[in-house]
Coordinates of N, CA, C and O in Angstrom, one line a residue:
M3 N 88.0 128.5 93.3 CA 87.3 127.9 94.4 C 85.8 127.7 93.9 O 85.3 128.7 93.4
K4 N 85.2 126.6 94.1 CA 83.8 126.4 93.8 C 82.9 126.7 95.0 O 83.2 126.4 96.1
Y5 N 81.8 127.2 94.6 CA 80.8 127.5 95.6 C 79.6 126.6 95.4 O 79.2 126.3 94.3
R6 N 79.0 126.1 96.5 CA 77.9 125.2 96.4 C 76.6 126.0 96.6 O 76.6 126.9 97.5
E7 N 75.6 125.8 95.8 CA 74.4 126.4 96.1 C 73.7 125.7 97.3 O 73.8 124.5 97.5
S8 N 73.0 126.5 98.0 CA 72.2 125.9 99.1 C 70.7 126.1 98.9 O 70.3 127.1 98.3
M9 N 70.0 125.2 99.5 CA 68.5 125.4 99.4 C 67.9 124.9 100.7 O 68.5 124.1 101.4
V10 N 66.8 125.5 101.1 CA 66.1 125.1 102.3 C 65.0 124.1 101.9 O 64.2 124.3 101.0
I11 N 65.0 123.0 102.6 CA 64.0 122.0 102.4 C 63.2 121.9 103.8 O 63.8 121.6 104.8
H12 N 61.9 122.1 103.7 CA 61.1 122.0 104.9 C 60.7 120.5 105.0 O 60.2 119.9 104.1
V13 N 60.9 120.0 106.2 CA 60.7 118.6 106.5 C 59.6 118.5 107.6 O 59.7 119.2 108.6
R14 N 58.7 117.6 107.4 CA 57.7 117.4 108.5 C 57.4 115.9 108.5 O 57.5 115.2 107.5
W15 N 56.9 115.4 109.6 CA 56.5 114.0 109.7 C 55.1 113.8 109.1 O 54.2 114.5 109.4
L16 N 55.0 112.8 108.3 CA 53.7 112.4 107.7 C 53.4 111.0 108.2 O 54.2 110.1 108.3
P17 N 52.1 110.8 108.6 CA 51.8 109.5 109.1 C 51.8 108.4 108.0 O 51.7 108.7 106.8
P18 N 52.0 107.2 108.4 CA 52.0 106.1 107.5 C 50.6 105.8 107.0 O 49.6 106.2 107.7
S19 N 50.5 105.1 105.9 CA 49.1 104.8 105.4 C 48.6 103.5 106.0 O 49.4 102.6 106.4
G20 N 47.3 103.4 106.0 CA 46.7 102.1 106.4 C 47.1 101.6 107.7 O 47.2 102.3 108.7
N21 N 47.4 100.3 107.8 CA 47.8 99.7 109.0 C 49.3 99.6 109.2 O 49.8 98.9 110.0
F22 N 50.0 100.4 108.5 CA 51.5 100.5 108.6 C 51.9 101.3 109.9 O 51.1 102.1 110.4
V23 N 53.1 101.0 110.3 CA 53.7 101.8 111.3 C 54.9 102.5 110.6 O 55.4 102.0 109.6
K24 N 55.3 103.7 111.1 CA 56.4 104.4 110.5 C 57.6 104.3 111.4 O 57.6 104.5 112.6
L25 N 58.7 103.9 110.7 CA 60.0 103.8 111.4 C 60.9 104.9 110.9 O 61.2 105.0 109.7
N26 N 61.4 105.7 111.8 CA 62.4 106.8 111.4 C 63.7 106.4 112.1 O 63.7 106.1 113.3
T27 N 64.8 106.3 111.3 CA 66.1 106.0 111.9 C 67.1 107.1 111.4 O 66.9 107.8 110.5
D28 N 68.2 107.1 112.2 CA 69.3 108.0 111.9 C 70.5 107.5 112.5 O 70.5 106.7 113.5
G29 N 71.7 107.9 112.0 CA 72.9 107.5 112.5 C 73.9 108.7 112.5 O 73.7 109.6 111.7
A30 N 74.8 108.7 113.4 CA 75.8 109.8 113.5 C 77.2 109.2 113.9 O 77.2 108.2 114.6
H31 N 78.2 109.8 113.4 CA 79.6 109.4 113.8 C 80.4 110.6 114.0 O 80.2 111.6 113.4
K32 N 81.5 110.4 114.7 CA 82.5 111.5 114.9 C 83.9 110.9 114.7 O 84.4 110.0 115.4
D33 N 84.5 111.4 113.6 CA 85.8 111.0 113.2 C 86.1 109.5 113.2 O 87.2 109.0 113.6
R34 N 85.1 108.7 112.8 CA 85.2 107.2 112.8 C 85.6 106.6 114.1 O 86.1 105.5 114.2
V35 N 85.4 107.4 115.2 CA 85.8 106.9 116.5 C 84.6 106.5 117.3 O 84.6 105.4 117.9
S36 N 83.5 107.2 117.2 CA 82.3 106.9 118.0 C 81.1 107.0 117.1 O 80.8 108.1 116.6
A37 N 80.4 106.0 116.9 CA 79.2 106.0 116.0 C 78.0 105.5 116.8 O 78.1 104.6 117.6
R38 N 76.8 106.1 116.6 CA 75.6 105.8 117.2 C 74.5 105.8 116.2 O 74.5 106.6 115.3
C39 N 73.5 105.0 116.5 CA 72.3 105.0 115.7 C 71.1 105.0 116.6 O 71.2 104.6 117.8
G40 N 69.9 105.4 116.0 CA 68.7 105.3 116.8 C 67.5 105.5 115.9 O 67.6 105.7 114.7
G41 N 66.4 105.4 116.6 CA 65.1 105.5 115.8 C 63.9 105.4 116.7 O 64.0 105.1 117.8
V42 N 62.8 105.7 116.0 CA 61.5 105.6 116.7 C 60.5 104.9 115.8 O 60.6 104.9 114.6
I43 N 59.5 104.3 116.4 CA 58.3 103.7 115.7 C 57.1 104.4 116.1 O 56.9 104.6 117.3
R44 N 56.3 104.9 115.2 CA 55.0 105.5 115.5 C 53.9 105.0 114.6 O 54.1 104.5 113.5
D45 N 52.7 105.1 115.2 CA 51.5 104.6 114.4 C 51.0 105.7 113.5 O 51.5 106.8 113.5
S46 N 49.9 105.5 112.9 CA 49.3 106.4 111.9 C 48.7 107.7 112.6 O 48.5 108.7 112.0
Q47 N 48.6 107.6 114.0 CA 48.1 108.8 114.7 C 49.3 109.5 115.3 O 49.1 110.5 116.0
G48 N 50.5 109.1 115.1 CA 51.7 109.7 115.6 C 52.1 109.2 117.0 O 53.0 109.7 117.6
E49 N 51.4 108.2 117.5 CA 51.7 107.7 118.8 C 53.0 106.9 118.8 O 53.2 106.1 117.9
W50 N 53.8 107.2 119.8 CA 55.1 106.6 120.0 C 54.9 105.1 120.4 O 54.2 104.8 121.4
L51 N 55.4 104.2 119.6 CA 55.3 102.8 119.9 C 56.6 102.1 120.4 O 56.6 101.0 120.9
G52 N 57.7 102.8 120.2 CA 59.0 102.3 120.7 C 60.1 103.1 120.1 O 59.9 103.9 119.2
G53 N 61.2 103.0 120.7 CA 62.4 103.7 120.3 C 63.7 103.0 120.8 O 63.6 102.2 121.7
F54 N 64.8 103.4 120.2 CA 66.1 102.8 120.7 C 67.2 103.8 120.3 O 67.1 104.6 119.4
A55 N 68.3 103.6 121.0 CA 69.6 104.2 120.6 C 70.7 103.2 120.9 O 70.6 102.4 121.9
K56 N 71.7 103.1 120.1 CA 72.7 102.1 120.3 C 74.1 102.6 119.8 O 74.2 103.3 118.7
G57 N 75.1 102.4 120.5 CA 76.5 102.6 120.1 C 76.9 101.5 119.2 O 76.7 100.3 119.6
V58 N 77.6 101.8 118.1 CA 78.0 100.7 117.2 C 79.5 100.7 116.9 O 80.0 100.1 116.1
G59 N 80.2 101.5 117.8 CA 81.7 101.5 117.7 C 82.2 102.4 116.7 O 81.7 103.5 116.4
S60 N 83.3 102.0 116.0 CA 84.0 102.8 115.0 C 83.6 102.4 113.6 O 83.9 101.3 113.2
C61 N 83.0 103.3 112.9 CA 82.6 103.0 111.5 C 82.3 104.4 110.8 O 82.2 105.4 111.4
S62 N 82.0 104.2 109.5 CA 81.7 105.4 108.7 C 80.3 105.8 108.9 O 79.4 105.1 109.4
A63 N 79.9 107.0 108.3 CA 78.5 107.5 108.4 C 77.6 106.6 107.7 O 76.5 106.3 108.1
F64 N 78.1 106.1 106.5 CA 77.3 105.1 105.7 C 76.9 103.9 106.5 O 75.8 103.4 106.6
V65 N 77.9 103.3 107.2 CA 77.7 102.0 107.9 C 76.9 102.3 109.1 O 76.0 101.5 109.4
V66 N 77.0 103.4 109.8 CA 76.2 103.6 111.0 C 74.7 103.8 110.6 O 73.8 103.4 111.3
E67 N 74.5 104.4 109.4 CA 73.1 104.5 108.9 C 72.5 103.1 108.6 O 71.4 102.8 108.9
L68 N 73.3 102.2 108.0 CA 72.9 100.9 107.8 C 72.6 100.2 109.1 O 71.5 99.5 109.2
W69 N 73.4 100.4 110.1 CA 73.1 99.7 111.4 C 71.8 100.3 112.0 O 71.1 99.5 112.6
G70 N 71.6 101.6 111.8 CA 70.3 102.1 112.3 C 69.1 101.5 111.7 O 68.1 101.1 112.4
V71 N 69.2 101.2 110.4 CA 68.1 100.6 109.7 C 67.9 99.1 110.2 O 66.8 98.7 110.5
F72 N 69.0 98.4 110.2 CA 69.0 97.0 110.6 C 68.5 96.9 112.0 O 67.6 96.1 112.3
E73 N 69.0 97.6 113.0 CA 68.6 97.5 114.4 C 67.1 97.9 114.6 O 66.4 97.2 115.3
R74 N 66.7 98.9 113.9 CA 65.3 99.3 114.0 C 64.3 98.3 113.4 O 63.3 98.1 114.0
L75 N 64.7 97.8 112.2 CA 63.8 96.8 111.6 C 63.7 95.5 112.5 O 62.6 95.0 112.7
K76 N 64.8 95.1 113.1 CA 64.9 94.0 114.0 C 64.0 94.3 115.2 O 63.2 93.4 115.6
Y77 N 64.1 95.4 115.7 CA 63.2 95.8 116.9 C 61.8 95.9 116.6 O 60.9 95.3 117.3
A78 N 61.4 96.4 115.4 CA 60.0 96.5 115.0 C 59.4 95.1 114.8 O 58.3 94.8 115.2
K79 N 60.2 94.2 114.2 CA 59.8 92.8 114.1 C 59.6 92.1 115.4 O 58.6 91.4 115.6
S80 N 60.5 92.4 116.4 CA 60.3 91.8 117.7 C 59.1 92.3 118.4 O 58.5 91.6 119.3
L81 N 58.6 93.5 118.0 CA 57.3 94.0 118.6 C 56.1 93.5 117.8 O 55.0 93.8 118.2
G82 N 56.3 92.7 116.8 CA 55.2 92.1 116.0 C 54.8 92.9 114.8 O 53.8 92.6 114.2
F83 N 55.5 94.0 114.5 CA 55.1 94.8 113.3 C 55.7 94.3 112.1 O 56.9 94.0 112.0
M84 N 54.9 94.1 111.1 CA 55.4 93.5 109.8 C 55.1 94.5 108.6 O 55.8 94.4 107.6
A85 N 54.1 95.4 108.8 CA 53.9 96.4 107.8 C 54.5 97.7 108.2 O 54.0 98.4 109.1
I86 N 55.7 97.9 107.7 CA 56.6 99.0 108.1 C 56.9 100.0 107.0 O 57.4 99.5 105.9
E87 N 56.7 101.3 107.2 CA 57.2 102.3 106.3 C 58.5 102.9 106.9 O 58.5 103.4 108.0
L88 N 59.6 102.8 106.2 CA 60.9 103.2 106.6 C 61.3 104.5 106.1 O 61.1 104.8 104.9
N89 N 61.7 105.5 107.0 CA 62.2 106.8 106.6 C 63.6 106.9 107.1 O 63.9 106.8 108.3
I90 N 64.6 107.2 106.2 CA 65.9 107.5 106.6 C 66.4 108.7 105.8 O 65.8 109.0 104.7
D91 N 67.4 109.4 106.2 CA 67.9 110.6 105.6 C 69.1 110.4 104.7 O 69.7 111.4 104.2
S92 N 69.4 109.2 104.3 CA 70.5 109.0 103.5 C 70.1 108.4 102.1 O 69.7 107.2 102.1
S93 N 70.2 109.1 101.1 CA 69.7 108.6 99.8 C 70.7 107.5 99.3 O 70.2 106.6 98.6
V94 N 71.9 107.5 99.7 CA 72.8 106.5 99.3 C 72.4 105.2 99.9 O 72.4 104.1 99.3
V95 N 72.1 105.2 101.2 CA 71.6 104.0 101.9 C 70.3 103.4 101.3 O 70.2 102.2 101.0
V96 N 69.4 104.3 101.0 CA 68.2 103.9 100.3 C 68.4 103.2 99.0 O 67.9 102.2 98.8
Q97 N 69.3 103.8 98.2 CA 69.6 103.2 96.9 C 70.3 101.8 97.1 O 69.9 100.9 96.4
V98 N 71.2 101.7 98.0 CA 71.8 100.4 98.2 C 70.8 99.3 98.7 O 70.9 98.2 98.2
I99 N 69.9 99.7 99.6 CA 68.9 98.8 100.1 C 68.0 98.4 99.0 O 67.7 97.2 98.8
K100 N 67.5 99.3 98.1 CA 66.6 99.0 97.1 C 67.2 98.1 96.0 O 66.6 97.3 95.5
T101 N 68.5 98.4 95.7 CA 69.1 97.6 94.6 C 69.9 96.4 95.0 O 70.3 95.6 94.2
D102 N 70.2 96.3 96.3 CA 71.0 95.2 96.9 C 72.4 95.2 96.2 O 73.0 94.2 96.0
R103 N 72.9 96.4 95.8 CA 74.2 96.4 95.2 C 75.2 97.3 96.0 O 74.9 98.5 96.2
L104 N 76.2 96.7 96.4 CA 77.3 97.4 97.1 C 78.6 96.9 96.7 O 78.9 95.7 97.0
K105 N 79.3 97.6 95.9 CA 80.6 97.1 95.3 C 81.7 96.9 96.3 O 82.1 97.8 97.0
G106 N 82.2 95.7 96.4 CA 83.4 95.4 97.1 C 83.4 95.8 98.6 O 84.4 96.4 99.0
S107 N 82.4 95.6 99.3 CA 82.3 96.0 100.7 C 82.0 94.8 101.6 O 81.1 94.0 101.3
V108 N 82.6 94.8 102.7 CA 82.3 93.8 103.7 C 81.0 94.1 104.4 O 80.4 93.2 105.1
D109 N 80.4 95.3 104.1 CA 79.1 95.6 104.7 C 77.9 95.0 103.9 O 76.8 95.2 104.3
M110 N 78.2 94.2 102.9 CA 77.1 93.6 102.1 C 76.3 92.7 103.0 O 75.1 92.6 102.8
T111 N 76.9 92.0 103.9 CA 76.2 91.1 104.8 C 75.1 91.9 105.6 O 74.0 91.4 105.7
L112 N 75.4 93.1 106.0 CA 74.5 93.9 106.7 C 73.3 94.3 105.8 O 72.2 94.3 106.2
V113 N 73.7 94.7 104.6 CA 72.6 95.1 103.6 C 71.7 93.9 103.4 O 70.5 94.1 103.3
R114 N 72.3 92.7 103.2 CA 71.4 91.5 102.9 C 70.5 91.2 104.1 O 69.4 90.8 103.9
N115 N 71.0 91.4 105.3 CA 70.2 91.2 106.5 C 69.0 92.2 106.6 O 68.0 91.9 107.1
I116 N 69.3 93.4 106.1 CA 68.2 94.4 106.1 C 67.1 94.0 105.1 O 66.0 94.0 105.4

């Protein structure tokens, strides 16, 4: 039996630089039955500028994270924000968005829209 090492990572909110707003998103799912995503937008002073939560149906944790990013960016744009710093907790989603590479998935349309 293998044991995984654990480590503690202290996380805190840091303000965006300059005229940027910060967008924090997250997604959660339970047994591929119920998935939800949400997020908040704050300015450089930490003031709340908007937020949302949305049910996205039945999907994987990866896909619900993508939906959180997509919906939140769409919402930020509708509020007129164009300089956006995005924070999400999925390194896999970050890598896919940065590289625009997702092998053999129907979710590529969602990535391209992001």
